[in-house]
CSV table of C-alpha atoms (C1' of nucleotides) in Angstrom, one decimal:
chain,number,residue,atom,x,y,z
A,1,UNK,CA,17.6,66.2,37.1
A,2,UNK,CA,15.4,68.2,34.7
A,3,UNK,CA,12.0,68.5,34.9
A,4,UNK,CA,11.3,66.8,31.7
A,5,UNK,CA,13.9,63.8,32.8
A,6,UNK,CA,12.0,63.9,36.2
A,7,UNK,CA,8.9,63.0,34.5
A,8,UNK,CA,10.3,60.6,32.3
A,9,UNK,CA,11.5,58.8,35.9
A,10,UNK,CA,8.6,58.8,37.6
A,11,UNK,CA,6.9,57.3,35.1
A,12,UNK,CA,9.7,54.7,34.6
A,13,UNK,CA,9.6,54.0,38.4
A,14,UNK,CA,5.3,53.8,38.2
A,15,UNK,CA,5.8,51.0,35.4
A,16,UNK,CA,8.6,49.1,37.6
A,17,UNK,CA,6.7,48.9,40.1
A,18,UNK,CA,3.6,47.7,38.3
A,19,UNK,CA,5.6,45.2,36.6
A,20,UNK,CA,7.1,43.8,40.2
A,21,UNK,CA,3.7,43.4,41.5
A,22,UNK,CA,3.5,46.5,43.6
A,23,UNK,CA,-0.3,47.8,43.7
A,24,UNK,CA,-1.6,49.8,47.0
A,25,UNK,CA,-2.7,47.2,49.9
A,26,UNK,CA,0.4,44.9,48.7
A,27,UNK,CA,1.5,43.4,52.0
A,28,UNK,CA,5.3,44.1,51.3
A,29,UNK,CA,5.3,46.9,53.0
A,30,UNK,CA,3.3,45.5,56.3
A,31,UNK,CA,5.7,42.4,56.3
A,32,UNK,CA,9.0,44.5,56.2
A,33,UNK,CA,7.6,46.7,58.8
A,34,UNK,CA,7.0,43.2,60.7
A,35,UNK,CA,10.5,42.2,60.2
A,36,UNK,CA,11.8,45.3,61.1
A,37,UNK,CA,10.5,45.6,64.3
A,38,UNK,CA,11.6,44.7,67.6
A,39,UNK,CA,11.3,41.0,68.0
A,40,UNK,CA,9.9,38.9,64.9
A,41,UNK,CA,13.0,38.2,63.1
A,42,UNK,CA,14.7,36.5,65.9
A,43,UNK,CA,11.2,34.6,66.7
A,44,UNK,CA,11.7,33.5,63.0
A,45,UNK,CA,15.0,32.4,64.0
A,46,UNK,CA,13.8,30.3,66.7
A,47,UNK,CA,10.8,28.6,65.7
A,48,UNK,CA,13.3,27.5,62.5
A,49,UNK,CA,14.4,24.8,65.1
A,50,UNK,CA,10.7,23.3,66.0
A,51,UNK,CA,7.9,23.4,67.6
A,52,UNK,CA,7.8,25.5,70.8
A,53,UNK,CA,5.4,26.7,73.5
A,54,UNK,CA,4.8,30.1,74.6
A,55,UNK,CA,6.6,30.1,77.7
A,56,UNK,CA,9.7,28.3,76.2
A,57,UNK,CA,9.8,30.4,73.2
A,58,UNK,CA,9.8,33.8,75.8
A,59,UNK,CA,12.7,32.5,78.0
A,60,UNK,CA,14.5,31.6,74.7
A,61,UNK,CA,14.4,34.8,73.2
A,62,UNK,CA,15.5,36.3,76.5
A,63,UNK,CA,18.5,34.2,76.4
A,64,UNK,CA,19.2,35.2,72.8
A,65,UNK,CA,18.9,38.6,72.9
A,66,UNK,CA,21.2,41.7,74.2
A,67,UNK,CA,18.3,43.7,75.7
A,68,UNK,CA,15.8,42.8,78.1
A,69,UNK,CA,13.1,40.0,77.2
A,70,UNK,CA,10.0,40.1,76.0
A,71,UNK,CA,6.8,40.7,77.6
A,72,UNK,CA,4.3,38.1,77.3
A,73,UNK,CA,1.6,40.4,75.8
A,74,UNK,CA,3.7,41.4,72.7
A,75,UNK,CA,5.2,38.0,72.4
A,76,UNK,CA,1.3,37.2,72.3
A,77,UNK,CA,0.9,39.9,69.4
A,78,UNK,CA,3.8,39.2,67.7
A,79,UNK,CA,2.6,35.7,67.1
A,80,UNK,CA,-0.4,36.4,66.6
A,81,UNK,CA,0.3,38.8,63.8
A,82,UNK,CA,3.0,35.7,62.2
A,83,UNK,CA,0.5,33.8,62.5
A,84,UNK,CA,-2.4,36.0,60.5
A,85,UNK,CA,-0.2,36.2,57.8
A,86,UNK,CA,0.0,32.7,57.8
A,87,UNK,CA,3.9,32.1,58.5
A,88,UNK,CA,3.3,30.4,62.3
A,89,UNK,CA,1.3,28.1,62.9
A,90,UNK,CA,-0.6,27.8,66.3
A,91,UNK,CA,-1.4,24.1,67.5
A,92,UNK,CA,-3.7,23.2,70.8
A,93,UNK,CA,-3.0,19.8,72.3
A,94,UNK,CA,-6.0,17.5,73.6
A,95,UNK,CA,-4.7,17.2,76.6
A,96,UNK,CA,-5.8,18.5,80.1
A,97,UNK,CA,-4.2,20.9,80.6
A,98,UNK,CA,-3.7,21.7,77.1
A,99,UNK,CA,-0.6,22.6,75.7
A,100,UNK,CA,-0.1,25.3,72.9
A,101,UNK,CA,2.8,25.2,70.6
A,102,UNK,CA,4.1,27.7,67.4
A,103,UNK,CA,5.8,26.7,64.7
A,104,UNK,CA,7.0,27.4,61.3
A,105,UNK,CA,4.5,27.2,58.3
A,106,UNK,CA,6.0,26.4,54.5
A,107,UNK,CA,5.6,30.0,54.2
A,108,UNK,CA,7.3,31.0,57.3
A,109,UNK,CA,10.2,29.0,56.6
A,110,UNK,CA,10.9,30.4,53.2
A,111,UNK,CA,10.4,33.6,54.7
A,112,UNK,CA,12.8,33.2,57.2
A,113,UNK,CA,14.9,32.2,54.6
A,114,UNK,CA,14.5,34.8,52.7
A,115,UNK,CA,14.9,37.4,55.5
A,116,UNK,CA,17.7,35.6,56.6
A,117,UNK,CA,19.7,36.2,53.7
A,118,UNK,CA,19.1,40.1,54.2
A,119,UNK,CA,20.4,40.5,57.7
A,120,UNK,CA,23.4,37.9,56.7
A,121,UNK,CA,24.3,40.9,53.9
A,122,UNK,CA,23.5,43.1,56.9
A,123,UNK,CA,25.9,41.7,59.0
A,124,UNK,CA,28.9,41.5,56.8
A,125,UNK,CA,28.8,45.0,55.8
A,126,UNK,CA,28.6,45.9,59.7
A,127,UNK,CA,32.3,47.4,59.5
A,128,UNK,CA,31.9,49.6,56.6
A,129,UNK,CA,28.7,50.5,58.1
A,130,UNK,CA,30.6,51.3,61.2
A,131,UNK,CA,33.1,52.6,59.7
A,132,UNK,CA,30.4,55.3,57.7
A,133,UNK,CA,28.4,56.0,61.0
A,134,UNK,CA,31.9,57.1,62.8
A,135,UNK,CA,32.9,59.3,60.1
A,136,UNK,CA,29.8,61.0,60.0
A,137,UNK,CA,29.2,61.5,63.6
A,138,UNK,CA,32.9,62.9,63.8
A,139,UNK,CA,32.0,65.0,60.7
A,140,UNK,CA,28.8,66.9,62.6
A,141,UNK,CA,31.1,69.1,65.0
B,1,UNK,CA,10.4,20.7,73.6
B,2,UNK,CA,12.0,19.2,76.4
B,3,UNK,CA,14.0,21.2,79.2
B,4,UNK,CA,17.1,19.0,77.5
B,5,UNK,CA,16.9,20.0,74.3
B,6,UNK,CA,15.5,23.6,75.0
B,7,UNK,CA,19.4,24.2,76.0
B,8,UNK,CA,20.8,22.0,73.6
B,9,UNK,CA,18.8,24.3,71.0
B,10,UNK,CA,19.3,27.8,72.7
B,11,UNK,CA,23.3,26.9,72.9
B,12,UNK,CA,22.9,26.0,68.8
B,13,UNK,CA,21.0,29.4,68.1
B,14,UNK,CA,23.7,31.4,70.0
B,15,UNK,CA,27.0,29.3,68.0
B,16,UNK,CA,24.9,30.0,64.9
B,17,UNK,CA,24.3,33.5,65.5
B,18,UNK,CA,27.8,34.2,66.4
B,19,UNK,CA,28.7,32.4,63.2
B,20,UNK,CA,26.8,34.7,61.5
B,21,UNK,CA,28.4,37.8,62.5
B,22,UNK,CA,25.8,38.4,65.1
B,23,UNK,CA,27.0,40.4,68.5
B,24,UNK,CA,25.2,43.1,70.8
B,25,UNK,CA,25.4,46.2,68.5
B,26,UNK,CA,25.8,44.8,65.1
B,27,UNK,CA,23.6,47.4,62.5
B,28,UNK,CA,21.3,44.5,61.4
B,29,UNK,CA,18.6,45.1,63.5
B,30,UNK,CA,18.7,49.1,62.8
B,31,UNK,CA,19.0,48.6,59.3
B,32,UNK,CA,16.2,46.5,58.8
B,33,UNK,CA,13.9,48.5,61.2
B,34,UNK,CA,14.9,51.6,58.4
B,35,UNK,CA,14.0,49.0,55.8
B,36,UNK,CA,10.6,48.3,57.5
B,37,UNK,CA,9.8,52.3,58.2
B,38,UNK,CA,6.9,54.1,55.8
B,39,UNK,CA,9.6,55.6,53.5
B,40,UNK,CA,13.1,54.5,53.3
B,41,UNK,CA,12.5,51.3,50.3
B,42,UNK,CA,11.0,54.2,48.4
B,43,UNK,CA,13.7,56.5,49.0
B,44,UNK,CA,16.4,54.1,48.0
B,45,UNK,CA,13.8,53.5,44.8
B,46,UNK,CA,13.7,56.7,43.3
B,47,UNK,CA,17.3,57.4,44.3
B,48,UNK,CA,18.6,54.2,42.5
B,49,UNK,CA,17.3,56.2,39.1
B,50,UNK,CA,19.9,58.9,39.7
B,51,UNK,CA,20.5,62.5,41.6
B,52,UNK,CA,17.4,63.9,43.5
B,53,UNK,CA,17.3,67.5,45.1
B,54,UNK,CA,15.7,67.5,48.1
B,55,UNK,CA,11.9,68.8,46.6
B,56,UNK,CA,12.3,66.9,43.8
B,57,UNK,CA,12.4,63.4,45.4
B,58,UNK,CA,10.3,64.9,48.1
B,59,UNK,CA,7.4,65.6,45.0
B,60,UNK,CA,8.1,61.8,43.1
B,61,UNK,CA,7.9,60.2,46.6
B,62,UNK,CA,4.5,62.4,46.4
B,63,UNK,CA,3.8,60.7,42.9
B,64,UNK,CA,4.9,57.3,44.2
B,65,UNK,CA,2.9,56.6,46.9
B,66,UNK,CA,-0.7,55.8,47.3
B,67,UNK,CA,-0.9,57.3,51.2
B,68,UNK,CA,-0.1,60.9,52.1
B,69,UNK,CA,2.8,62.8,51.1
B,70,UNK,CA,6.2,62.5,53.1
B,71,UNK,CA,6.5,65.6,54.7
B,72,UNK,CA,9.5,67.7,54.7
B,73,UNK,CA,11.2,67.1,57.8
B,74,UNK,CA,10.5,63.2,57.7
B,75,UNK,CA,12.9,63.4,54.4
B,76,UNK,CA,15.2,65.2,56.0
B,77,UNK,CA,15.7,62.2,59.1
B,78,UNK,CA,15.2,59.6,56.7
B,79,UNK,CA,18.3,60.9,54.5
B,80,UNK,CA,20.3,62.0,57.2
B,81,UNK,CA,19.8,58.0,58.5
B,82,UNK,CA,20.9,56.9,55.2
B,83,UNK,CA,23.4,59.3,54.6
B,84,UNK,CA,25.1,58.3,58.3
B,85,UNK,CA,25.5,54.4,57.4
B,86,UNK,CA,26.9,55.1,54.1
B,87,UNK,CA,24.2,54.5,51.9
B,88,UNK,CA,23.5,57.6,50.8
B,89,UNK,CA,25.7,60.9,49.5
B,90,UNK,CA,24.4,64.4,50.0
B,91,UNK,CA,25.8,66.6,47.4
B,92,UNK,CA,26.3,70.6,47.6
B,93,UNK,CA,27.0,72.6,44.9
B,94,UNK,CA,29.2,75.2,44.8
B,95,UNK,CA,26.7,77.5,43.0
B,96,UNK,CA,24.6,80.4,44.5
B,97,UNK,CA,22.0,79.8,45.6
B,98,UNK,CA,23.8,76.1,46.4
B,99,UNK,CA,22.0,73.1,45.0
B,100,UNK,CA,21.6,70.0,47.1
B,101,UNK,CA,21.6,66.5,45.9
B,102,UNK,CA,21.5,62.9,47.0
B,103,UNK,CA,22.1,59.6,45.4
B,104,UNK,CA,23.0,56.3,46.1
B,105,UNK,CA,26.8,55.4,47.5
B,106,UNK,CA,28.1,51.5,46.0
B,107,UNK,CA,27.0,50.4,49.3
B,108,UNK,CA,23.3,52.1,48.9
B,109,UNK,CA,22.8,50.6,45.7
B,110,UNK,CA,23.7,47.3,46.8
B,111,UNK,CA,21.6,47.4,49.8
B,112,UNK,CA,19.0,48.3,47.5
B,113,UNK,CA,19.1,45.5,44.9
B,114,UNK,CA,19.5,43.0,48.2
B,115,UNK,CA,16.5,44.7,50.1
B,116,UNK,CA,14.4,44.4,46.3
B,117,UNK,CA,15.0,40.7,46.3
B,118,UNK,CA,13.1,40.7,49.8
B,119,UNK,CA,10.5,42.8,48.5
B,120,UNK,CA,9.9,41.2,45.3
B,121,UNK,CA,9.8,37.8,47.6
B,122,UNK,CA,6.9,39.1,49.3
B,123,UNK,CA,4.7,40.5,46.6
B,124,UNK,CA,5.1,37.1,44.7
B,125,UNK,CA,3.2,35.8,47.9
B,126,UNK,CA,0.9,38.3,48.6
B,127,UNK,CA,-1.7,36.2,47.2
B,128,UNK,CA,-1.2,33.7,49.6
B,129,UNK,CA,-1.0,36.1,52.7
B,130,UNK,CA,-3.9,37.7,51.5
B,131,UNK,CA,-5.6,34.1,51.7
B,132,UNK,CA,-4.3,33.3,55.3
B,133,UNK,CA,-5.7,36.6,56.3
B,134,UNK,CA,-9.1,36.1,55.3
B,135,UNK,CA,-9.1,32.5,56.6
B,136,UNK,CA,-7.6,34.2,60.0
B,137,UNK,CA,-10.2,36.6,60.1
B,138,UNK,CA,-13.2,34.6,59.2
B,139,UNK,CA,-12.0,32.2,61.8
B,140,UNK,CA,-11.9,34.2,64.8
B,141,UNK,CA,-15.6,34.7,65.2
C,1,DC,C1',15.2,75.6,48.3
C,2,DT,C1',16.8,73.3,52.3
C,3,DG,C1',16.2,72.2,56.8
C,4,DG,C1',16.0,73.2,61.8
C,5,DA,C1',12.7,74.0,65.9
C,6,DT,C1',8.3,73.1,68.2
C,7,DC,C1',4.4,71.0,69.2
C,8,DC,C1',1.2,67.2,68.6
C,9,DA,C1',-1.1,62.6,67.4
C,10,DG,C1',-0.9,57.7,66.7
C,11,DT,C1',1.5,53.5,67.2
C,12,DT,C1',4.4,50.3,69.5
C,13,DT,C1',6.3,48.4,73.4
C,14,DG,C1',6.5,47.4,78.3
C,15,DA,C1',4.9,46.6,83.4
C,16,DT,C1',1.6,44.8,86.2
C,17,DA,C1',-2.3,42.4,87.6
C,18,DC,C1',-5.8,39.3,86.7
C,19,DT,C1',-8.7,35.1,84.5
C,20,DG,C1',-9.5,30.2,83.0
D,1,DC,C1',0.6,28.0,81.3
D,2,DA,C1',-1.6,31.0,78.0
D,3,DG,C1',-3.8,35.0,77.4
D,4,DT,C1',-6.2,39.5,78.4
D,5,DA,C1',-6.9,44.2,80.3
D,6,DT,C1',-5.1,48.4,81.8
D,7,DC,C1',-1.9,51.9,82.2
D,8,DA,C1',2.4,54.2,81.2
D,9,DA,C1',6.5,55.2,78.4
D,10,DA,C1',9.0,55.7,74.2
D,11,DC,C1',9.2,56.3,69.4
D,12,DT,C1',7.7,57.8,64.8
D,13,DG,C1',5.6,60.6,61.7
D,14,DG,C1',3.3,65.0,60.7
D,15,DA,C1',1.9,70.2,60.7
D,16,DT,C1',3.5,74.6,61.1
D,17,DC,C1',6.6,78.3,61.6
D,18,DC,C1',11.0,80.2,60.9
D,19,DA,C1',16.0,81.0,59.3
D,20,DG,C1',20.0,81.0,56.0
DNA sequence: CTGGATCCAGTTTGATACTG
DNA sequence: CAGTATCAAACTGGATCCAG
C-alpha cells in the first residue's frame, strides 16, 4: 500500500467500526476473550441442557473434556464472570441446606448460540487447518 | 439434576459433540483463544482491506486501537500464528531491499467475516451487558 | 524494515487447605 | 456442598537490544 491509500484505509476502517458499534469500553472484546479462554465455552455447552449445581457442573466438565478438570476456584470465577455479564444466572434454594444451581439466561442462550455457530465453522475447517499447520511446521527446517 | 439424568445428559453432550466434529485436538479451542487475544480480530480487520507490510499494519493497528500500541514482536507471533493455520499469507518480494507483505488467504477472509458476525452479535448487546454489570456490581455490597 | 533474542511484568490457571 | 484464601506455575504481552 501507499501512504496516501494507507490513510484512506484507516480512515475507512475508523468509520466501519463506528458504524458496527465499536467505541472503546465495548465489551466485544472482554466477551471473546471470555470465550476464548480455557473453560467457558464448554460451561455454555452444558448449562444449555438445565439447571445445574456446582458440584455437578465440575464433574460434568471433567467428563467432557480431554484435559484435566477444573478447579473449583476458577469454575467459581468462571461463573461468576458469566454470570456479571448477565448470561448465567445464579439461583439459592430455601432449603436447609441450601442448594445453588446455574443456568442459562435469554442472553446466555443466544450467546451460546451464537458462539456455537463459530466453533461449528471452526470445526469443519479442522483439516485444512491441519493440513496448513503441517505444511508450515514442515516448511520451518 | 438428578444422578439419573446427570448421565443421561453427560452421555447426550459427548454424542452431540462428537456429532459436531468435536475430538481431543480439534483447532476449535486454539482458534478461538487467538480470536479472544488483545490483537488478532484487529489484525484480521485491517488485513481484510488488502496487503500490509509489517510497519504499516503495525502503525494502523497503532491508529486503531484505543490502548497502547502492539509492539513489534507481539506482531510478529500473532502473524506467524495466523500464517501457520492458513489464514494468513506472508509475502516477500524479490526486490532489494525485499519487501514483506501479508494479507488474508480464502480461509482468513472467511474466518474473518464468520468471527465479525460474533463480534457484531456482541456489540448489538453491549447495552444489555453493560446493564447486568451495573446491577451485578451494585448488588454485591 | 523485518524480526530474532532476552529479560520482565501482569494475568490466568491450578493445587491445597480451610470456613460456614 | 459452595466458596474463599494462599501459594505456585504457566502463559501472554511488552521493552529493549541487536542482526541481516
Amino acid at each position: 500500500m501507499e501512504t496516501a491509500q494507507i490513510r484512506t484505509a484507516i480512515a475507512a476502517l475508523a468509520a466501519e467500526m463506528a458504524a458496527h458499534g465499536h467505541d472503546r469500553d465495548d465489551p466485544a472484546r472482554e466477551v471473546m476473550g471470555l470465550l476464548g479462554d480455557r473453560w467457558s465455552t464448554l460451561i455454555l455447552l452444558v448449562l444449555a441442557t438445565g439447571e445445574w449445581r456446582h458440584a455437578e457442573l465440575r464433574r460434568t466438565l471433567a467428563q467432557l473434556s480431554a484435559e484435566q478438570a477444573i478447579s473449583q476456584r476458577v469454575l467459581t470465577l468462571k461463573l461468576r464472570t458469566l454470570e456479571r455479564d448477565g448470561f448465567v444466572f445464579r439461583k439459592i434454594s430455601a432449603d436447609v441446606p441450601p442448594r445453588v444451581s446455574y443456568g442459562l439466561t435469554p442472553l446466555g442462550r443466544d450467546l451460546h448460540g451464537e458462539a456455537r455457530r463459530l466453533i461449528d465453522w471452526i470445526n469443519a475447517r479442522a483439516p485444512a487447518i491441519r493440513t496448513a499447520r503441517a505444511s508450515f511446521d514442515s516448511a520451518e527446517d
